[in-house]
Amino acid sequence: MPLHVERAGPVVTLRLDDPERRNALDPVLAAAIRAAVASVGEDRGARCVVITGTGASFCSGADLGAVRQAASGVLARRELLQSYYRAFLDLRDLDLPVIAAVNGPAIGAGLNLALCADIRIAGRSARFGATFVRLGIHAGGGATAMLSRLVGPGHAAELLLSGEIIDAARALEIGLVERLVDDSRLAAEAAALGASIATGAPAVMRMTKRTLRHAQAADFAAVLELESLAQAASQDAPEAVEGWAAFREKRPPNFADA
């Protein structure tokens, strides 16, 4: 299988596992990602997901040669490409927090995969590129929308129109990643952050993710409306009772029993 799934306590790691092909995205890997995300979404003990790659690459991009060979004509190719895109949507729409631990190049569809995470941690060997224009094709997989929202329209335009591949330091500078660590520390840093996030109140994290997604597409007043409803609803939940009790007693909360 091109995807290896492992769980350490409440943190589930999805590891792209086709290093000979630099973890290139093809229909088999896309289907494996969708199946793994669906399984994790039904796992009540899972609290956080880390996605990373085996070997020297996070994901070198989509296997566009397979697309050209498998389908001819605009509509047929569109349908095949959308099978890739559905893997991105499933990961982005997962109610659990998702961390991308980017080891090596994340190019094209690999960049899109990283963009679908909530938080990105890059090793110093990471590279990022929306190189579609260099291939003479339009960007896909939500790159135009996700890049614009994450790094702003100017940086998004620079990346998409130049096709430039940037290093991890530049990615941190423009806000494409949230943390930059030594390669040797990448797995441990992602695992530690995942474990820290996993101690939070699960229902509140799910609602927060939904609100964050809504915030990317809605105006500020609509976000405030949604937040007021979600916050009011959460205050009577068992997790809030435990959270307030832990605050008063000056101890860490135990949301596992809430």
mmCIF file of C-alpha atoms in Angstrom:
data_model
loop_
_atom_site.group_PDB
_atom_site.id
_atom_site.type_symbol
_atom_site.label_atom_id
_atom_site.label_comp_id
_atom_site.label_asym_id
_atom_site.label_seq_id
_atom_site.Cartn_x
_atom_site.Cartn_y
_atom_site.Cartn_z
ATOM 1 C CA MET A 1 0.000 0.000 0.000
ATOM 2 C CA PRO A 2 1.274 3.494 -0.794
ATOM 3 C CA LEU A 3 -0.054 4.820 2.525
ATOM 4 C CA HIS A 4 0.976 3.633 5.974
ATOM 5 C CA VAL A 5 -1.328 4.412 8.904
ATOM 6 C CA GLU A 6 -0.100 4.241 12.483
ATOM 7 C CA ARG A 7 -1.540 5.392 15.773
ATOM 8 C CA ALA A 8 0.275 6.429 18.942
ATOM 9 C CA GLY A 9 -2.374 7.070 21.580
ATOM 10 C CA PRO A 10 -4.773 9.687 20.239
ATOM 11 C CA VAL A 11 -2.463 10.818 17.396
ATOM 12 C CA VAL A 12 -2.818 9.103 14.018
ATOM 13 C CA THR A 13 -0.026 9.416 11.452
ATOM 14 C CA LEU A 14 -0.739 9.050 7.736
ATOM 15 C CA ARG A 15 2.562 8.374 6.000
ATOM 16 C CA LEU A 16 2.796 8.517 2.222
ATOM 17 C CA ASP A 17 4.861 5.415 1.572
ATOM 18 C CA ASP A 18 6.082 5.237 -2.015
ATOM 19 C CA PRO A 19 9.583 6.705 -1.738
ATOM 20 C CA GLU A 20 10.790 5.310 -5.068
ATOM 21 C CA ARG A 21 8.230 7.537 -6.790
ATOM 22 C CA ARG A 22 8.819 10.351 -4.276
ATOM 23 C CA ASN A 23 5.315 9.735 -2.925
ATOM 24 C CA ALA A 24 3.682 10.984 -6.121
ATOM 25 C CA LEU A 25 -0.099 11.210 -5.983
ATOM 26 C CA ASP A 26 -1.960 8.812 -8.245
ATOM 27 C CA PRO A 27 -5.478 7.309 -8.135
ATOM 28 C CA VAL A 28 -4.346 4.470 -5.850
ATOM 29 C CA LEU A 29 -2.782 6.821 -3.292
ATOM 30 C CA ALA A 30 -5.720 9.233 -3.529
ATOM 31 C CA ALA A 31 -8.132 6.383 -2.791
ATOM 32 C CA ALA A 32 -5.955 5.229 0.115
ATOM 33 C CA ILE A 33 -5.950 8.725 1.613
ATOM 34 C CA ARG A 34 -9.741 8.926 1.336
ATOM 35 C CA ALA A 35 -10.189 5.531 2.977
ATOM 36 C CA ALA A 36 -7.771 6.375 5.804
ATOM 37 C CA VAL A 37 -9.411 9.744 6.470
ATOM 38 C CA ALA A 38 -12.841 8.113 6.575
ATOM 39 C CA SER A 39 -11.564 5.502 9.030
ATOM 40 C CA VAL A 40 -9.917 8.087 11.270
ATOM 41 C CA GLY A 41 -13.071 10.172 11.222
ATOM 42 C CA GLU A 42 -14.994 7.248 12.696
ATOM 43 C CA ASP A 43 -12.353 6.466 15.338
ATOM 44 C CA ARG A 44 -13.629 7.997 18.575
ATOM 45 C CA GLY A 45 -10.207 7.676 20.176
ATOM 46 C CA ALA A 46 -8.408 9.689 17.490
ATOM 47 C CA ARG A 47 -7.849 13.326 18.409
ATOM 48 C CA CYS A 48 -5.266 14.594 15.913
ATOM 49 C CA VAL A 49 -3.774 13.573 12.557
ATOM 50 C CA VAL A 50 -0.224 14.029 11.258
ATOM 51 C CA ILE A 51 0.428 13.593 7.532
ATOM 52 C CA THR A 52 3.993 13.162 6.298
ATOM 53 C CA GLY A 53 6.081 11.272 3.749
ATOM 54 C CA THR A 54 8.519 8.393 3.768
ATOM 55 C CA GLY A 55 12.007 9.068 2.487
ATOM 56 C CA ALA A 56 13.346 12.344 1.133
ATOM 57 C CA SER A 57 10.065 13.752 -0.209
ATOM 58 C CA PHE A 58 6.757 14.776 1.299
ATOM 59 C CA CYS A 59 4.971 14.487 -2.070
ATOM 60 C CA SER A 60 6.505 15.319 -5.436
ATOM 61 C CA GLY A 61 3.134 16.072 -7.042
ATOM 62 C CA ALA A 62 0.475 14.291 -9.036
ATOM 63 C CA ASP A 63 1.341 11.652 -11.582
ATOM 64 C CA LEU A 64 0.104 13.735 -14.508
ATOM 65 C CA GLY A 65 1.428 11.196 -16.975
ATOM 66 C CA ALA A 66 -1.059 8.712 -15.549
ATOM 67 C CA VAL A 67 -3.830 11.261 -16.053
ATOM 68 C CA ARG A 68 -2.898 11.798 -19.707
ATOM 69 C CA GLN A 69 -2.652 8.062 -20.357
ATOM 70 C CA ALA A 70 -5.822 7.117 -18.494
ATOM 71 C CA ALA A 71 -8.176 9.693 -19.976
ATOM 72 C CA SER A 72 -8.527 11.736 -23.134
ATOM 73 C CA GLY A 73 -10.714 14.769 -23.614
ATOM 74 C CA VAL A 74 -11.408 17.597 -21.209
ATOM 75 C CA LEU A 75 -14.377 16.042 -19.402
ATOM 76 C CA ALA A 76 -12.742 12.654 -18.884
ATOM 77 C CA ARG A 77 -9.555 14.193 -17.537
ATOM 78 C CA ARG A 78 -11.568 16.527 -15.343
ATOM 79 C CA GLU A 79 -13.339 13.552 -13.771
ATOM 80 C CA LEU A 80 -10.041 11.773 -13.080
ATOM 81 C CA LEU A 81 -8.459 14.906 -11.613
ATOM 82 C CA GLN A 82 -11.476 15.359 -9.376
ATOM 83 C CA SER A 83 -10.784 11.924 -7.901
ATOM 84 C CA TYR A 84 -7.517 13.447 -6.678
ATOM 85 C CA TYR A 85 -9.287 16.572 -5.489
ATOM 86 C CA ARG A 86 -11.754 14.590 -3.400
ATOM 87 C CA ALA A 87 -8.816 13.281 -1.356
ATOM 88 C CA PHE A 88 -7.823 16.896 -0.656
ATOM 89 C CA LEU A 89 -11.385 17.804 0.320
ATOM 90 C CA ASP A 90 -11.739 14.820 2.644
ATOM 91 C CA LEU A 91 -8.528 15.725 4.465
ATOM 92 C CA ARG A 92 -9.433 19.417 4.660
ATOM 93 C CA ASP A 93 -12.948 18.671 5.897
ATOM 94 C CA LEU A 94 -11.883 16.178 8.566
ATOM 95 C CA ASP A 95 -13.178 17.425 11.912
ATOM 96 C CA LEU A 96 -9.915 16.481 13.651
ATOM 97 C CA PRO A 97 -6.918 18.847 13.671
ATOM 98 C CA VAL A 98 -4.444 17.952 10.905
ATOM 99 C CA ILE A 99 -0.707 18.689 11.001
ATOM 100 C CA ALA A 100 1.441 18.401 7.875
ATOM 101 C CA ALA A 101 5.029 17.441 8.729
ATOM 102 C CA VAL A 102 6.743 18.392 5.479
ATOM 103 C CA ASN A 103 9.928 16.412 4.894
ATOM 104 C CA GLY A 104 11.504 17.421 1.610
ATOM 105 C CA PRO A 105 9.725 18.654 -1.528
ATOM 106 C CA ALA A 106 5.982 19.398 -1.535
ATOM 107 C CA ILE A 107 5.360 20.241 -5.170
ATOM 108 C CA GLY A 108 2.112 20.747 -7.099
ATOM 109 C CA ALA A 109 -0.398 18.317 -5.650
ATOM 110 C CA GLY A 110 2.041 17.766 -2.773
ATOM 111 C CA LEU A 111 1.779 21.454 -1.933
ATOM 112 C CA ASN A 112 -2.008 21.162 -2.097
ATOM 113 C CA LEU A 113 -1.895 18.243 0.323
ATOM 114 C CA ALA A 114 0.110 20.330 2.794
ATOM 115 C CA LEU A 115 -2.267 23.265 2.337
ATOM 116 C CA CYS A 116 -5.204 21.056 3.366
ATOM 117 C CA ALA A 117 -3.691 20.683 6.842
ATOM 118 C CA ASP A 118 -4.515 23.105 9.633
ATOM 119 C CA ILE A 119 -0.875 23.511 10.671
ATOM 120 C CA ARG A 120 2.316 22.982 8.684
ATOM 121 C CA ILE A 121 5.700 22.155 10.219
ATOM 122 C CA ALA A 122 8.603 22.089 7.773
ATOM 123 C CA GLY A 123 11.965 20.430 8.037
ATOM 124 C CA ARG A 124 14.857 22.508 6.733
ATOM 125 C CA SER A 125 15.080 20.323 3.615
ATOM 126 C CA ALA A 126 11.463 21.100 2.692
ATOM 127 C CA ARG A 127 10.752 22.796 -0.605
ATOM 128 C CA PHE A 128 7.440 24.178 -1.835
ATOM 129 C CA GLY A 129 6.295 24.901 -5.358
ATOM 130 C CA ALA A 130 3.107 25.536 -7.315
ATOM 131 C CA THR A 131 4.890 24.608 -10.519
ATOM 132 C CA PHE A 132 1.832 24.140 -12.740
ATOM 133 C CA VAL A 133 2.692 27.053 -15.024
ATOM 134 C CA ARG A 134 6.064 25.483 -15.792
ATOM 135 C CA LEU A 135 4.210 22.441 -17.108
ATOM 136 C CA GLY A 136 1.949 24.619 -19.224
ATOM 137 C CA ILE A 137 -1.146 23.730 -17.210
ATOM 138 C CA HIS A 138 -3.484 25.646 -14.929
ATOM 139 C CA ALA A 139 -3.150 25.183 -11.182
ATOM 140 C CA GLY A 140 -5.513 22.638 -9.666
ATOM 141 C CA GLY A 141 -6.562 21.027 -6.414
ATOM 142 C CA GLY A 142 -7.670 24.286 -4.835
ATOM 143 C CA ALA A 143 -4.217 25.886 -5.027
ATOM 144 C CA THR A 144 -5.491 29.311 -6.101
ATOM 145 C CA ALA A 145 -7.979 29.533 -3.225
ATOM 146 C CA MET A 146 -5.857 27.970 -0.490
ATOM 147 C CA LEU A 147 -2.686 29.903 -1.298
ATOM 148 C CA SER A 148 -4.534 33.215 -1.526
ATOM 149 C CA ARG A 149 -6.137 32.705 1.875
ATOM 150 C CA LEU A 150 -2.973 31.487 3.562
ATOM 151 C CA VAL A 151 -0.246 33.777 2.240
ATOM 152 C CA GLY A 152 -2.275 36.593 0.660
ATOM 153 C CA PRO A 153 -2.983 37.385 -2.994
ATOM 154 C CA GLY A 154 0.419 38.882 -3.727
ATOM 155 C CA HIS A 155 2.515 35.937 -2.544
ATOM 156 C CA ALA A 156 -0.006 33.538 -4.090
ATOM 157 C CA ALA A 157 0.311 35.280 -7.444
ATOM 158 C CA GLU A 158 4.101 35.199 -7.214
ATOM 159 C CA LEU A 159 4.126 31.461 -6.523
ATOM 160 C CA LEU A 160 1.487 30.544 -9.096
ATOM 161 C CA LEU A 161 2.663 32.796 -11.919
ATOM 162 C CA SER A 162 6.391 32.176 -11.532
ATOM 163 C CA GLY A 163 6.231 28.486 -10.683
ATOM 164 C CA GLU A 164 9.186 29.183 -8.393
ATOM 165 C CA ILE A 165 10.210 26.549 -5.873
ATOM 166 C CA ILE A 166 10.945 28.160 -2.503
ATOM 167 C CA ASP A 167 12.877 26.823 0.455
ATOM 168 C CA ALA A 168 11.561 26.279 3.953
ATOM 169 C CA ALA A 169 12.941 29.560 5.300
ATOM 170 C CA ARG A 170 11.082 31.547 2.632
ATOM 171 C CA ALA A 171 7.948 29.499 3.279
ATOM 172 C CA LEU A 172 8.117 30.474 6.951
ATOM 173 C CA GLU A 173 8.704 34.127 6.036
ATOM 174 C CA ILE A 174 5.547 34.382 3.901
ATOM 175 C CA GLY A 175 3.371 32.354 6.267
ATOM 176 C CA LEU A 176 3.155 29.186 4.204
ATOM 177 C CA VAL A 177 4.350 27.180 7.216
ATOM 178 C CA GLU A 178 3.968 27.831 10.916
ATOM 179 C CA ARG A 179 7.166 26.204 12.204
ATOM 180 C CA LEU A 180 10.613 25.421 10.823
ATOM 181 C CA VAL A 181 12.735 22.757 12.529
ATOM 182 C CA ASP A 182 15.808 20.667 11.835
ATOM 183 C CA ASP A 183 15.021 17.599 9.774
ATOM 184 C CA SER A 184 16.112 15.366 12.628
ATOM 185 C CA ARG A 185 13.494 16.989 14.877
ATOM 186 C CA LEU A 186 10.580 17.055 12.428
ATOM 187 C CA ALA A 187 8.851 13.807 13.431
ATOM 188 C CA ALA A 188 9.287 14.483 17.145
ATOM 189 C CA GLU A 189 8.053 18.077 16.817
ATOM 190 C CA ALA A 190 4.946 17.013 14.908
ATOM 191 C CA ALA A 191 4.240 14.198 17.371
ATOM 192 C CA ALA A 192 4.652 16.516 20.359
ATOM 193 C CA LEU A 193 2.361 19.141 18.875
ATOM 194 C CA GLY A 194 -0.183 16.466 17.988
ATOM 195 C CA ALA A 195 -0.073 15.071 21.519
ATOM 196 C CA SER A 196 -0.502 18.579 22.954
ATOM 197 C CA ILE A 197 -3.473 19.313 20.714
ATOM 198 C CA ALA A 198 -4.975 15.925 21.572
ATOM 199 C CA THR A 199 -5.343 16.958 25.223
ATOM 200 C CA GLY A 200 -7.941 19.552 24.227
ATOM 201 C CA ALA A 201 -11.698 19.166 24.431
ATOM 202 C CA PRO A 202 -12.683 17.066 21.370
ATOM 203 C CA ALA A 203 -16.125 18.547 20.763
ATOM 204 C CA VAL A 204 -14.773 22.084 20.994
ATOM 205 C CA MET A 205 -11.951 21.259 18.571
ATOM 206 C CA ARG A 206 -14.439 19.889 16.062
ATOM 207 C CA MET A 207 -16.581 23.013 16.332
ATOM 208 C CA THR A 208 -13.500 25.230 16.090
ATOM 209 C CA LYS A 209 -12.400 23.534 12.875
ATOM 210 C CA ARG A 210 -15.850 24.054 11.373
ATOM 211 C CA THR A 211 -15.801 27.706 12.371
ATOM 212 C CA LEU A 212 -12.324 28.177 10.916
ATOM 213 C CA ARG A 213 -13.451 26.680 7.611
ATOM 214 C CA HIS A 214 -16.487 28.933 7.610
ATOM 215 C CA ALA A 215 -14.301 31.935 8.418
ATOM 216 C CA GLN A 216 -12.303 31.417 5.235
ATOM 217 C CA ALA A 217 -15.389 31.851 3.091
ATOM 218 C CA ALA A 218 -17.689 34.116 5.091
ATOM 219 C CA ASP A 219 -17.691 37.746 6.138
ATOM 220 C CA PHE A 220 -16.764 38.772 9.676
ATOM 221 C CA ALA A 221 -20.325 39.305 10.862
ATOM 222 C CA ALA A 222 -21.294 35.794 9.740
ATOM 223 C CA VAL A 223 -18.302 34.345 11.583
ATOM 224 C CA LEU A 224 -19.289 36.166 14.782
ATOM 225 C CA GLU A 225 -22.812 34.773 14.418
ATOM 226 C CA LEU A 226 -21.517 31.222 14.091
ATOM 227 C CA GLU A 227 -19.008 31.637 16.917
ATOM 228 C CA SER A 228 -21.646 32.984 19.298
ATOM 229 C CA LEU A 229 -23.838 29.941 18.660
ATOM 230 C CA ALA A 230 -20.979 27.446 18.962
ATOM 231 C CA GLN A 231 -19.578 29.039 22.105
ATOM 232 C CA ALA A 232 -22.968 29.241 23.793
ATOM 233 C CA ALA A 233 -23.722 25.602 22.945
ATOM 234 C CA SER A 234 -20.362 24.377 24.221
ATOM 235 C CA GLN A 235 -20.672 25.963 27.664
ATOM 236 C CA ASP A 236 -23.189 23.414 28.936
ATOM 237 C CA ALA A 237 -21.259 20.396 27.635
ATOM 238 C CA PRO A 238 -19.399 17.973 29.970
ATOM 239 C CA GLU A 239 -16.096 19.188 28.517
ATOM 240 C CA ALA A 240 -16.822 22.723 29.722
ATOM 241 C CA VAL A 241 -17.730 21.442 33.183
ATOM 242 C CA GLU A 242 -14.397 19.618 33.383
ATOM 243 C CA GLY A 243 -12.508 22.586 31.940
ATOM 244 C CA TRP A 244 -13.910 25.008 34.504
ATOM 245 C CA ALA A 245 -13.303 22.539 37.342
ATOM 246 C CA ALA A 246 -9.685 22.056 36.292
ATOM 247 C CA PHE A 247 -9.200 25.824 36.077
ATOM 248 C CA ARG A 248 -10.564 26.344 39.574
ATOM 249 C CA GLU A 249 -8.525 23.455 40.975
ATOM 250 C CA LYS A 250 -5.374 24.583 39.141
ATOM 251 C CA ARG A 251 -4.804 21.233 37.438
ATOM 252 C CA PRO A 252 -4.663 20.018 33.832
ATOM 253 C CA PRO A 253 -8.111 19.113 32.476
ATOM 254 C CA ASN A 254 -8.975 15.477 31.815
ATOM 255 C CA PHE A 255 -11.225 15.584 28.778
ATOM 256 C CA ALA A 256 -10.974 11.835 28.208
ATOM 257 C CA ASP A 257 -13.686 11.232 30.823
ATOM 258 C CA ALA A 258 -15.748 14.314 30.014
#
